[in-house]
Amino acid sequence: MTETDLTIRELRQRFAAKTLSPLEYWLALERHIEAWEPSICALYAYDPEAARRQAQASTDRWMNGETLGILDGIPTTLKELIATKGQPVPLGTKAVELTPAVEDAPAAARLREDGAVIFAKTTCPDYGMLSSGLSSFHHLSRNPWNTSQNPGGSSAGASAAAAAGYGPLHIGTDIGGSVRLPAGWTGVFGFKPSHGRIPVDPYYVGRCAGPMTRTVDDAAFGMATLSRPDWRDGTSLPPNDLDWTDLDIDVRGLKIGLMLDAGCGLAVDEEVLGAVEAAARRFEQAGAIVIPVKPVLTRAMLDGLDSFWRARFWGDIETLSEERRDSILPYIHEWAKGGAHVSGVDAVRGFNQTIEMRKTCGRLFTQVDAVLSPTNPIVSYPAEWASPTNDPALPFEHICFTVPWNMSEQPASSINCGFSKSGMPIGLQIVGPRFDDMRVLRLSKAFEDWTGGVTSWPKPPVR
């Protein structure tokens, strides 16, 4: 393990013992980022000078015993869609005017309150509407395990930064799988909490923010800060007294559903099936009762959501000038144009399919305590593709395991459960009951402990 691989817990111990300062750690991390960034292009608005100032201020606080919170001195990134005061929010597209944000979004505000070192934003595709590192505004973001491959998205840069070791904590957003999908494809841990657990602004149906980290413990530390309420999100949950770092669990007797068929979408690769089935056996060996369960998603639900999202997005961009609309990534522009022909009645019918998802997810959780499934149906796809199908007529065939849990507002994680023959990571999704975020984190930590987690991370390219 190198100095830049330290976890949040280890960093806090070193800072407290004064064997490592936040500034010393940041300077080591800065060199590490310099080695990686030309190859993976994970960052936007990277500001090492501001990071040095923040790290020095944190060093002074640790020396004087006056730290602000549990993340004081911890380098952190935020997905570009999460506003930070004074910086533009391009939304991953050339179509947006670069106007500085007037205030921090909730996640950014909580991190600053606790003294985290916010050193960069991370890249995303246009409007966060792709599971890809492809953008009309940002450089193409790539997967650190193999730079010819896609990191997924829309939290593309966050997943690449986490896998490449740009510090222990990266915050993404997720409306259909945008934390879990890229986490699965890059081998990191991604956690989408219950809806409202981490306040977001702007709010949207199914939209959550969540940590992307190399370990479950690091995500738990992040949750302790990020889960504080914020009035700007009308769905923000009340203050909690959860001990986010209490991750012990006894799985004996838990009834866990194993979902290997998403109900529609891309067929699951054999290597993915094998890795997820092996993960399920680990839970059985620990005493859980694993039972096969049927899909919660149907083709009608997915197509309805597609129609609703197209109509909603076309409504967002139809007032743009033709020049600005034409600057949007062609794949997304082509997909969005379909929304111009969706009637108001059909848009409502499409939205109603999110209610059907909520019903089927709720029904399943009357029978089980948790659900295991693949995160992603396929192992990988080329970095230059806009999506795993690369077809705007079939844009959401890869989100069928993840999107239902956004609409049902349930917590879900992705954790690495193995590697393909080609050396690419495979993600296991763990889903829990609504509001029981701790169950998902604890089951994830148990699995990480049984398997040892990812023991060898990608190495910086030789330059």
mmCIF file with all atom_site columns, N, CA and C in Angstrom, residues 23 26 30 46-56 119:
data_model
loop_
_atom_site.group_PDB
_atom_site.id
_atom_site.type_symbol
_atom_site.label_atom_id
_atom_site.label_alt_id
_atom_site.label_comp_id
_atom_site.label_asym_id
_atom_site.label_entity_id
_atom_site.label_seq_id
_atom_site.pdbx_PDB_ins_code
_atom_site.Cartn_x
_atom_site.Cartn_y
_atom_site.Cartn_z
_atom_site.occupancy
_atom_site.B_iso_or_equiv
_atom_site.pdbx_formal_charge
_atom_site.auth_seq_id
_atom_site.auth_comp_id
_atom_site.auth_asym_id
_atom_site.auth_atom_id
_atom_site.pdbx_PDB_model_num
ATOM 1  N N  . LEU A 1 23  ? -1.636  18.438 4.627   1.00 0.00 ? 23  LEU A N  1
ATOM 2  C CA . LEU A 1 23  ? -0.879  19.032 3.528   1.00 0.00 ? 23  LEU A CA 1
ATOM 3  C C  . LEU A 1 23  ? 0.096   18.021 2.930   1.00 0.00 ? 23  LEU A C  1
ATOM 4  N N  . TRP A 1 26  ? -1.900  15.652 0.867   1.00 0.00 ? 26  TRP A N  1
ATOM 5  C CA . TRP A 1 26  ? -2.362  16.240 -0.378  1.00 0.00 ? 26  TRP A CA 1
ATOM 6  C C  . TRP A 1 26  ? -1.233  16.339 -1.405  1.00 0.00 ? 26  TRP A C  1
ATOM 7  N N  . GLU A 1 30  ? -1.346  14.861 -5.024  1.00 0.00 ? 30  GLU A N  1
ATOM 8  C CA . GLU A 1 30  ? -1.212  15.728 -6.199  1.00 0.00 ? 30  GLU A CA 1
ATOM 9  C C  . GLU A 1 30  ? -0.277  15.104 -7.231  1.00 0.00 ? 30  GLU A C  1
ATOM 10 N N  . TYR A 1 46  ? -10.134 21.330 -11.794 1.00 0.00 ? 46  TYR A N  1
ATOM 11 C CA . TYR A 1 46  ? -9.095  20.876 -10.867 1.00 0.00 ? 46  TYR A CA 1
ATOM 12 C C  . TYR A 1 46  ? -8.255  22.078 -10.443 1.00 0.00 ? 46  TYR A C  1
ATOM 13 N N  . ASP A 1 47  ? -8.109  22.279 -9.139  1.00 0.00 ? 47  ASP A N  1
ATOM 14 C CA . ASP A 1 47  ? -7.417  23.460 -8.606  1.00 0.00 ? 47  ASP A CA 1
ATOM 15 C C  . ASP A 1 47  ? -6.459  23.038 -7.492  1.00 0.00 ? 47  ASP A C  1
ATOM 16 N N  . PRO A 1 48  ? -5.258  22.574 -7.860  1.00 0.00 ? 48  PRO A N  1
ATOM 17 C CA . PRO A 1 48  ? -4.317  22.119 -6.825  1.00 0.00 ? 48  PRO A CA 1
ATOM 18 C C  . PRO A 1 48  ? -3.872  23.227 -5.881  1.00 0.00 ? 48  PRO A C  1
ATOM 19 N N  . GLU A 1 49  ? -3.797  24.467 -6.368  1.00 0.00 ? 49  GLU A N  1
ATOM 20 C CA . GLU A 1 49  ? -3.389  25.556 -5.472  1.00 0.00 ? 49  GLU A CA 1
ATOM 21 C C  . GLU A 1 49  ? -4.429  25.777 -4.378  1.00 0.00 ? 49  GLU A C  1
ATOM 22 N N  . ALA A 1 50  ? -5.696  25.773 -4.740  1.00 0.00 ? 50  ALA A N  1
ATOM 23 C CA . ALA A 1 50  ? -6.748  25.909 -3.724  1.00 0.00 ? 50  ALA A CA 1
ATOM 24 C C  . ALA A 1 50  ? -6.723  24.723 -2.777  1.00 0.00 ? 50  ALA A C  1
ATOM 25 N N  . ALA A 1 51  ? -6.424  23.537 -3.308  1.00 0.00 ? 51  ALA A N  1
ATOM 26 C CA . ALA A 1 51  ? -6.343  22.351 -2.459  1.00 0.00 ? 51  ALA A CA 1
ATOM 27 C C  . ALA A 1 51  ? -5.213  22.479 -1.440  1.00 0.00 ? 51  ALA A C  1
ATOM 28 N N  . ARG A 1 52  ? -4.076  23.041 -1.874  1.00 0.00 ? 52  ARG A N  1
ATOM 29 C CA . ARG A 1 52  ? -2.968  23.226 -0.936  1.00 0.00 ? 52  ARG A CA 1
ATOM 30 C C  . ARG A 1 52  ? -3.368  24.173 0.191   1.00 0.00 ? 52  ARG A C  1
ATOM 31 N N  . ARG A 1 53  ? -4.089  25.239 -0.155  1.00 0.00 ? 53  ARG A N  1
ATOM 32 C CA . ARG A 1 53  ? -4.526  26.189 0.879   1.00 0.00 ? 53  ARG A CA 1
ATOM 33 C C  . ARG A 1 53  ? -5.493  25.513 1.854   1.00 0.00 ? 53  ARG A C  1
ATOM 34 N N  . GLN A 1 54  ? -6.433  24.735 1.323   1.00 0.00 ? 54  GLN A N  1
ATOM 35 C CA . GLN A 1 54  ? -7.373  24.038 2.197   1.00 0.00 ? 54  GLN A CA 1
ATOM 36 C C  . GLN A 1 54  ? -6.647  23.019 3.086   1.00 0.00 ? 54  GLN A C  1
ATOM 37 N N  . ALA A 1 55  ? -5.681  22.304 2.499   1.00 0.00 ? 55  ALA A N  1
ATOM 38 C CA . ALA A 1 55  ? -4.947  21.288 3.253   1.00 0.00 ? 55  ALA A CA 1
ATOM 39 C C  . ALA A 1 55  ? -4.083  21.923 4.339   1.00 0.00 ? 55  ALA A C  1
ATOM 40 N N  . GLN A 1 56  ? -3.519  23.100 4.044   1.00 0.00 ? 56  GLN A N  1
ATOM 41 C CA . GLN A 1 56  ? -2.726  23.804 5.061   1.00 0.00 ? 56  GLN A CA 1
ATOM 42 C C  . GLN A 1 56  ? -3.621  24.268 6.210   1.00 0.00 ? 56  GLN A C  1
ATOM 43 N N  . PHE A 1 119 ? -11.036 19.464 -4.068  1.00 0.00 ? 119 PHE A N  1
ATOM 44 C CA . PHE A 1 119 ? -9.965  19.861 -4.977  1.00 0.00 ? 119 PHE A CA 1
ATOM 45 C C  . PHE A 1 119 ? -10.372 19.863 -6.438  1.00 0.00 ? 119 PHE A C  1
#
